[in-house]
Amino acid sequence: TAPEGGWVEGDNTFTVACEKACFVAVSYDGGQTYTRLTATAASEGYSFTATNMTADTILSIGYVGDVNGDGTVSNSDATRLAAIFSNKTSASNALMALTCDVNNDTELTNSDITTLRAAYAGKRKLNW
């Protein structure tokens, strides 16, 4: 939900509710780079705070691990993530790069692939 009274310049705190693990990212440079916001458990989902927002700030929400952008986490996401990890292809944009960082450690490693495969197999849940 948007902040009470709508978006304002400066700091905005809002809640996202979703059945899948989501992330919220903010861009201050027209989408060239994104920073993943910290999720805090809230009664209605997860709470996020975007700081220093201006009229040009972009907020984006994505599914953790949905590397191909089709709205689900599947084996094809793990396959594409492995191809990105091995430099056979690349993330198409900065937002996709955040989607690939499944464990949210700011690096693309084999751990992201392992975590995504385990989530697809139902052996673990992805984190907000």
Short mmCIF file of N, CA and C in Angstrom, two decimals:
data_model
loop_
_atom_site.label_atom_id
_atom_site.label_comp_id
_atom_site.label_asym_id
_atom_site.label_seq_id
_atom_site.Cartn_x
_atom_site.Cartn_y
_atom_site.Cartn_z
N THR A 1 0.84 -1.18 0.00
CA THR A 1 0.00 0.00 0.00
C THR A 1 0.88 1.24 0.00
N ALA A 2 0.41 2.27 -0.64
CA ALA A 2 1.15 3.53 -0.68
C ALA A 2 1.10 4.19 0.69
N PRO A 3 2.04 5.06 0.98
CA PRO A 3 2.01 5.78 2.25
C PRO A 3 0.71 6.56 2.40
N GLU A 4 0.24 6.68 3.63
CA GLU A 4 -0.96 7.46 3.89
C GLU A 4 -0.74 8.88 3.39
N GLY A 5 -1.66 9.39 2.61
CA GLY A 5 -1.51 10.72 2.03
C GLY A 5 -0.77 10.72 0.71
N GLY A 6 -0.34 9.52 0.21
CA GLY A 6 0.34 9.43 -1.08
C GLY A 6 1.85 9.59 -0.96
N TRP A 7 2.52 9.50 -2.10
CA TRP A 7 3.97 9.62 -2.14
C TRP A 7 4.38 11.07 -1.95
N VAL A 8 5.45 11.27 -1.23
CA VAL A 8 5.97 12.62 -1.00
C VAL A 8 7.46 12.63 -1.32
N GLU A 9 7.99 13.80 -1.56
CA GLU A 9 9.44 13.91 -1.69
C GLU A 9 10.04 13.68 -0.32
N GLY A 10 11.17 13.01 -0.29
CA GLY A 10 11.80 12.67 0.99
C GLY A 10 11.63 11.19 1.27
N ASP A 11 11.30 10.86 2.52
CA ASP A 11 11.19 9.46 2.94
C ASP A 11 9.75 8.97 2.86
N ASN A 12 9.58 7.74 2.39
CA ASN A 12 8.27 7.12 2.28
C ASN A 12 8.35 5.69 2.82
N THR A 13 7.45 5.34 3.71
CA THR A 13 7.36 3.98 4.23
C THR A 13 6.05 3.39 3.72
N PHE A 14 6.12 2.16 3.23
CA PHE A 14 4.95 1.52 2.65
C PHE A 14 5.03 0.02 2.87
N THR A 15 3.91 -0.67 2.65
CA THR A 15 3.83 -2.11 2.87
C THR A 15 3.51 -2.82 1.56
N VAL A 16 4.13 -3.98 1.36
CA VAL A 16 3.86 -4.82 0.20
C VAL A 16 3.40 -6.18 0.72
N ALA A 17 2.28 -6.65 0.20
CA ALA A 17 1.78 -7.98 0.53
C ALA A 17 1.76 -8.81 -0.75
N CYS A 18 2.33 -10.00 -0.70
CA CYS A 18 2.41 -10.85 -1.89
C CYS A 18 2.60 -12.28 -1.41
N GLU A 19 2.04 -13.23 -2.13
CA GLU A 19 2.18 -14.63 -1.76
C GLU A 19 3.58 -15.16 -2.07
N LYS A 20 4.28 -14.56 -3.01
CA LYS A 20 5.63 -14.97 -3.38
C LYS A 20 6.64 -14.03 -2.73
N ALA A 21 7.87 -14.51 -2.61
CA ALA A 21 8.93 -13.65 -2.09
C ALA A 21 9.20 -12.54 -3.10
N CYS A 22 9.04 -11.31 -2.67
CA CYS A 22 9.24 -10.14 -3.53
C CYS A 22 10.42 -9.33 -3.03
N PHE A 23 10.88 -8.44 -3.87
CA PHE A 23 11.84 -7.44 -3.44
C PHE A 23 11.36 -6.09 -3.97
N VAL A 24 11.74 -5.06 -3.28
CA VAL A 24 11.45 -3.69 -3.71
C VAL A 24 12.79 -3.02 -3.92
N ALA A 25 12.93 -2.35 -5.05
CA ALA A 25 14.18 -1.67 -5.37
C ALA A 25 13.89 -0.23 -5.75
N VAL A 26 14.86 0.62 -5.51
CA VAL A 26 14.71 2.04 -5.81
C VAL A 26 15.86 2.48 -6.73
N SER A 27 15.51 3.33 -7.69
CA SER A 27 16.51 3.88 -8.59
C SER A 27 16.41 5.40 -8.56
N TYR A 28 17.55 6.04 -8.43
CA TYR A 28 17.61 7.50 -8.42
C TYR A 28 18.21 8.04 -9.72
N ASP A 29 18.52 7.13 -10.66
CA ASP A 29 19.20 7.56 -11.89
C ASP A 29 18.49 7.07 -13.15
N GLY A 30 17.18 7.04 -13.11
CA GLY A 30 16.42 6.66 -14.29
C GLY A 30 16.45 5.19 -14.62
N GLY A 31 16.78 4.33 -13.67
CA GLY A 31 16.80 2.89 -13.89
C GLY A 31 18.13 2.32 -14.30
N GLN A 32 19.18 3.13 -14.30
CA GLN A 32 20.51 2.61 -14.63
C GLN A 32 21.04 1.70 -13.53
N THR A 33 20.77 2.07 -12.27
CA THR A 33 21.15 1.25 -11.12
C THR A 33 19.96 1.20 -10.16
N TYR A 34 19.89 0.12 -9.41
CA TYR A 34 18.85 -0.06 -8.40
C TYR A 34 19.48 -0.51 -7.10
N THR A 35 18.86 -0.12 -6.01
CA THR A 35 19.26 -0.58 -4.68
C THR A 35 18.07 -1.31 -4.08
N ARG A 36 18.31 -2.52 -3.61
CA ARG A 36 17.25 -3.31 -2.99
C ARG A 36 17.00 -2.78 -1.58
N LEU A 37 15.74 -2.50 -1.28
CA LEU A 37 15.37 -2.00 0.04
C LEU A 37 15.24 -3.16 1.03
N THR A 38 15.51 -2.88 2.29
CA THR A 38 15.40 -3.87 3.34
C THR A 38 13.94 -4.12 3.68
N ALA A 39 13.56 -5.39 3.72
CA ALA A 39 12.19 -5.78 4.06
C ALA A 39 12.10 -6.03 5.56
N THR A 40 11.06 -5.47 6.18
CA THR A 40 10.79 -5.69 7.60
C THR A 40 9.40 -6.29 7.73
N ALA A 41 9.29 -7.44 8.40
CA ALA A 41 7.99 -8.09 8.55
C ALA A 41 7.01 -7.13 9.21
N ALA A 42 5.80 -7.06 8.65
CA ALA A 42 4.73 -6.21 9.15
C ALA A 42 3.45 -7.04 9.20
N SER A 43 2.44 -6.54 9.88
CA SER A 43 1.21 -7.31 10.04
C SER A 43 0.50 -7.58 8.71
N GLU A 44 0.68 -6.75 7.73
CA GLU A 44 -0.01 -6.90 6.45
C GLU A 44 0.91 -7.32 5.31
N GLY A 45 2.12 -7.74 5.60
CA GLY A 45 3.09 -8.12 4.58
C GLY A 45 4.48 -7.75 5.02
N TYR A 46 5.16 -6.96 4.21
CA TYR A 46 6.50 -6.48 4.54
C TYR A 46 6.55 -4.99 4.33
N SER A 47 7.25 -4.32 5.23
CA SER A 47 7.36 -2.87 5.20
C SER A 47 8.71 -2.47 4.61
N PHE A 48 8.69 -1.38 3.85
CA PHE A 48 9.89 -0.86 3.22
C PHE A 48 9.92 0.65 3.41
N THR A 49 11.11 1.22 3.47
CA THR A 49 11.26 2.67 3.51
C THR A 49 12.21 3.10 2.40
N ALA A 50 11.71 3.96 1.53
CA ALA A 50 12.53 4.55 0.48
C ALA A 50 12.88 5.96 0.92
N THR A 51 14.16 6.27 0.97
CA THR A 51 14.60 7.57 1.46
C THR A 51 14.98 8.49 0.30
N ASN A 52 14.94 9.77 0.57
CA ASN A 52 15.38 10.79 -0.38
C ASN A 52 14.69 10.71 -1.74
N MET A 53 13.42 10.35 -1.75
CA MET A 53 12.68 10.25 -3.02
C MET A 53 12.43 11.64 -3.60
N THR A 54 12.46 11.69 -4.93
CA THR A 54 12.10 12.89 -5.67
C THR A 54 11.08 12.48 -6.72
N ALA A 55 10.63 13.42 -7.50
CA ALA A 55 9.66 13.12 -8.56
C ALA A 55 10.26 12.16 -9.60
N ASP A 56 11.58 12.08 -9.70
CA ASP A 56 12.24 11.21 -10.68
C ASP A 56 12.61 9.83 -10.14
N THR A 57 12.38 9.57 -8.86
CA THR A 57 12.73 8.30 -8.26
C THR A 57 11.83 7.20 -8.82
N ILE A 58 12.42 6.05 -9.12
CA ILE A 58 11.67 4.90 -9.62
C ILE A 58 11.65 3.82 -8.54
N LEU A 59 10.45 3.35 -8.18
CA LEU A 59 10.29 2.20 -7.29
C LEU A 59 9.85 1.02 -8.13
N SER A 60 10.47 -0.13 -7.95
CA SER A 60 10.11 -1.33 -8.69
C SER A 60 9.96 -2.50 -7.74
N ILE A 61 9.01 -3.37 -8.05
CA ILE A 61 8.80 -4.58 -7.27
C ILE A 61 9.01 -5.77 -8.20
N GLY A 62 9.74 -6.77 -7.72
CA GLY A 62 9.98 -7.97 -8.51
C GLY A 62 9.89 -9.21 -7.64
N TYR A 63 9.79 -10.36 -8.29
CA TYR A 63 9.81 -11.64 -7.57
C TYR A 63 11.23 -12.11 -7.44
N VAL A 64 11.63 -12.47 -6.23
CA VAL A 64 12.96 -13.01 -5.99
C VAL A 64 13.10 -14.29 -6.82
N GLY A 65 14.15 -14.37 -7.63
CA GLY A 65 14.45 -15.57 -8.40
C GLY A 65 13.73 -15.70 -9.73
N ASP A 66 12.84 -14.77 -10.06
CA ASP A 66 12.13 -14.83 -11.35
C ASP A 66 13.02 -14.22 -12.43
N VAL A 67 14.10 -14.92 -12.74
CA VAL A 67 15.15 -14.40 -13.61
C VAL A 67 14.65 -14.12 -15.03
N ASN A 68 13.72 -14.94 -15.53
CA ASN A 68 13.24 -14.71 -16.89
C ASN A 68 12.03 -13.78 -16.95
N GLY A 69 11.55 -13.32 -15.80
CA GLY A 69 10.49 -12.32 -15.76
C GLY A 69 9.11 -12.78 -16.15
N ASP A 70 8.83 -14.10 -16.04
CA ASP A 70 7.51 -14.59 -16.42
C ASP A 70 6.52 -14.69 -15.26
N GLY A 71 6.92 -14.24 -14.07
CA GLY A 71 6.00 -14.22 -12.93
C GLY A 71 6.02 -15.46 -12.06
N THR A 72 6.84 -16.45 -12.42
CA THR A 72 6.95 -17.67 -11.60
C THR A 72 8.43 -18.03 -11.45
N VAL A 73 8.71 -18.81 -10.43
CA VAL A 73 10.06 -19.34 -10.24
C VAL A 73 10.03 -20.78 -10.72
N SER A 74 10.86 -21.07 -11.72
CA SER A 74 10.85 -22.39 -12.33
C SER A 74 12.28 -22.84 -12.62
N ASN A 75 12.39 -24.04 -13.16
CA ASN A 75 13.70 -24.55 -13.54
C ASN A 75 14.36 -23.68 -14.60
N SER A 76 13.56 -23.06 -15.47
CA SER A 76 14.15 -22.21 -16.51
C SER A 76 14.84 -20.99 -15.89
N ASP A 77 14.35 -20.52 -14.73
CA ASP A 77 15.03 -19.42 -14.04
C ASP A 77 16.39 -19.87 -13.53
N ALA A 78 16.45 -21.08 -12.96
CA ALA A 78 17.72 -21.60 -12.47
C ALA A 78 18.70 -21.82 -13.61
N THR A 79 18.20 -22.30 -14.74
CA THR A 79 19.04 -22.51 -15.91
C THR A 79 19.60 -21.19 -16.43
N ARG A 80 18.73 -20.18 -16.51
CA ARG A 80 19.19 -18.86 -16.97
C ARG A 80 20.18 -18.25 -15.98
N LEU A 81 19.90 -18.42 -14.68
CA LEU A 81 20.81 -17.91 -13.66
C LEU A 81 22.18 -18.56 -13.78
N ALA A 82 22.21 -19.87 -14.03
CA ALA A 82 23.49 -20.57 -14.22
C ALA A 82 24.22 -20.04 -15.45
N ALA A 83 23.49 -19.73 -16.51
CA ALA A 83 24.11 -19.17 -17.72
C ALA A 83 24.68 -17.78 -17.46
N ILE A 84 23.98 -16.99 -16.67
CA ILE A 84 24.50 -15.66 -16.32
C ILE A 84 25.74 -15.80 -15.45
N PHE A 85 25.69 -16.72 -14.48
CA PHE A 85 26.82 -16.95 -13.58
C PHE A 85 28.06 -17.38 -14.37
N SER A 86 27.87 -18.21 -15.40
CA SER A 86 29.02 -18.71 -16.16
C SER A 86 29.36 -17.81 -17.35
N ASN A 87 28.79 -16.61 -17.39
CA ASN A 87 29.07 -15.61 -18.42
C ASN A 87 28.69 -16.05 -19.83
N LYS A 88 27.72 -16.94 -19.96
CA LYS A 88 27.23 -17.33 -21.28
C LYS A 88 26.17 -16.36 -21.77
N THR A 89 25.59 -15.64 -20.85
CA THR A 89 24.66 -14.55 -21.15
C THR A 89 24.78 -13.54 -20.01
N SER A 90 24.03 -12.47 -20.07
CA SER A 90 24.11 -11.49 -19.00
C SER A 90 22.71 -11.06 -18.58
N ALA A 91 22.63 -10.47 -17.41
CA ALA A 91 21.37 -9.89 -16.96
C ALA A 91 21.05 -8.74 -17.90
N SER A 92 19.81 -8.66 -18.35
CA SER A 92 19.46 -7.68 -19.38
C SER A 92 19.40 -6.25 -18.85
N ASN A 93 19.28 -6.09 -17.52
CA ASN A 93 19.26 -4.74 -16.95
C ASN A 93 19.56 -4.82 -15.45
N ALA A 94 19.65 -3.67 -14.83
CA ALA A 94 20.02 -3.60 -13.41
C ALA A 94 18.96 -4.24 -12.51
N LEU A 95 17.70 -4.16 -12.89
CA LEU A 95 16.64 -4.76 -12.09
C LEU A 95 16.72 -6.28 -12.16
N MET A 96 17.00 -6.82 -13.33
CA MET A 96 17.15 -8.27 -13.46
C MET A 96 18.33 -8.76 -12.64
N ALA A 97 19.38 -7.97 -12.56
CA ALA A 97 20.54 -8.36 -11.75
C ALA A 97 20.14 -8.54 -10.29
N LEU A 98 19.23 -7.71 -9.79
CA LEU A 98 18.74 -7.88 -8.41
C LEU A 98 17.90 -9.14 -8.28
N THR A 99 17.14 -9.47 -9.30
CA THR A 99 16.34 -10.68 -9.30
C THR A 99 17.24 -11.91 -9.20
N CYS A 100 18.41 -11.84 -9.82
CA CYS A 100 19.36 -12.94 -9.80
C CYS A 100 20.02 -13.14 -8.44
N ASP A 101 20.10 -12.10 -7.66
CA ASP A 101 20.74 -12.17 -6.33
C ASP A 101 19.75 -12.78 -5.35
N VAL A 102 19.52 -14.07 -5.48
CA VAL A 102 18.49 -14.78 -4.72
C VAL A 102 18.73 -14.72 -3.22
N ASN A 103 19.98 -14.79 -2.79
CA ASN A 103 20.27 -14.76 -1.36
C ASN A 103 20.57 -13.36 -0.83
N ASN A 104 20.44 -12.35 -1.67
CA ASN A 104 20.57 -10.94 -1.29
C ASN A 104 21.88 -10.61 -0.59
N ASP A 105 22.98 -11.13 -1.14
CA ASP A 105 24.29 -10.80 -0.57
C ASP A 105 25.08 -9.86 -1.48
N THR A 106 24.43 -9.29 -2.47
CA THR A 106 24.98 -8.33 -3.45
C THR A 106 25.97 -8.94 -4.44
N GLU A 107 26.10 -10.27 -4.46
CA GLU A 107 26.98 -10.93 -5.40
C GLU A 107 26.25 -12.08 -6.07
N LEU A 108 26.56 -12.34 -7.31
CA LEU A 108 26.03 -13.51 -8.00
C LEU A 108 27.03 -14.64 -7.83
N THR A 109 26.62 -15.66 -7.07
CA THR A 109 27.50 -16.79 -6.79
C THR A 109 26.74 -18.10 -7.03
N ASN A 110 27.47 -19.20 -6.93
CA ASN A 110 26.86 -20.52 -7.05
C ASN A 110 25.79 -20.71 -5.98
N SER A 111 25.92 -20.05 -4.86
CA SER A 111 24.93 -20.14 -3.79
C SER A 111 23.55 -19.67 -4.26
N ASP A 112 23.51 -18.66 -5.12
CA ASP A 112 22.24 -18.19 -5.66
C ASP A 112 21.57 -19.28 -6.50
N ILE A 113 22.36 -19.97 -7.30
CA ILE A 113 21.83 -21.05 -8.14
C ILE A 113 21.31 -22.18 -7.27
N THR A 114 22.10 -22.58 -6.28
CA THR A 114 21.71 -23.67 -5.38
C THR A 114 20.43 -23.32 -4.62
N THR A 115 20.35 -22.10 -4.13
CA THR A 115 19.16 -21.64 -3.40
C THR A 115 17.94 -21.64 -4.31
N LEU A 116 18.09 -21.15 -5.52
CA LEU A 116 16.96 -21.10 -6.45
C LEU A 116 16.49 -22.51 -6.83
N ARG A 117 17.41 -23.41 -7.08
CA ARG A 117 17.03 -24.79 -7.41
C ARG A 117 16.31 -25.45 -6.22
N ALA A 118 16.78 -25.22 -5.01
CA ALA A 118 16.13 -25.78 -3.82
C ALA A 118 14.73 -25.20 -3.64
N ALA A 119 14.56 -23.92 -3.93
CA ALA A 119 13.23 -23.29 -3.83
C ALA A 119 12.29 -23.88 -4.87
N TYR A 120 12.77 -24.07 -6.08
CA TYR A 120 11.94 -24.66 -7.13
C TYR A 120 11.53 -26.08 -6.77
N ALA A 121 12.43 -26.82 -6.12
CA ALA A 121 12.14 -28.20 -5.72
C ALA A 121 11.26 -28.25 -4.46
N GLY A 122 10.96 -27.11 -3.87
CA GLY A 122 10.12 -27.06 -2.68
C GLY A 122 10.85 -27.38 -1.40
N LYS A 123 12.17 -27.35 -1.41
CA LYS A 123 12.97 -27.70 -0.23
C LYS A 123 13.31 -26.51 0.63
N ARG A 124 13.05 -25.30 0.13
CA ARG A 124 13.27 -24.11 0.94
C ARG A 124 12.45 -22.97 0.36
N LYS A 125 12.24 -21.96 1.18
CA LYS A 125 11.51 -20.77 0.75
C LYS A 125 12.49 -19.66 0.44
N LEU A 126 12.14 -18.83 -0.50
CA LEU A 126 12.97 -17.67 -0.81
C LEU A 126 12.62 -16.56 0.18
N ASN A 127 13.61 -15.74 0.50
CA ASN A 127 13.42 -14.66 1.47
C ASN A 127 13.12 -13.34 0.79
N TRP A 128 12.31 -12.55 1.45
CA TRP A 128 12.01 -11.19 1.00
C TRP A 128 13.27 -10.38 1.13
#
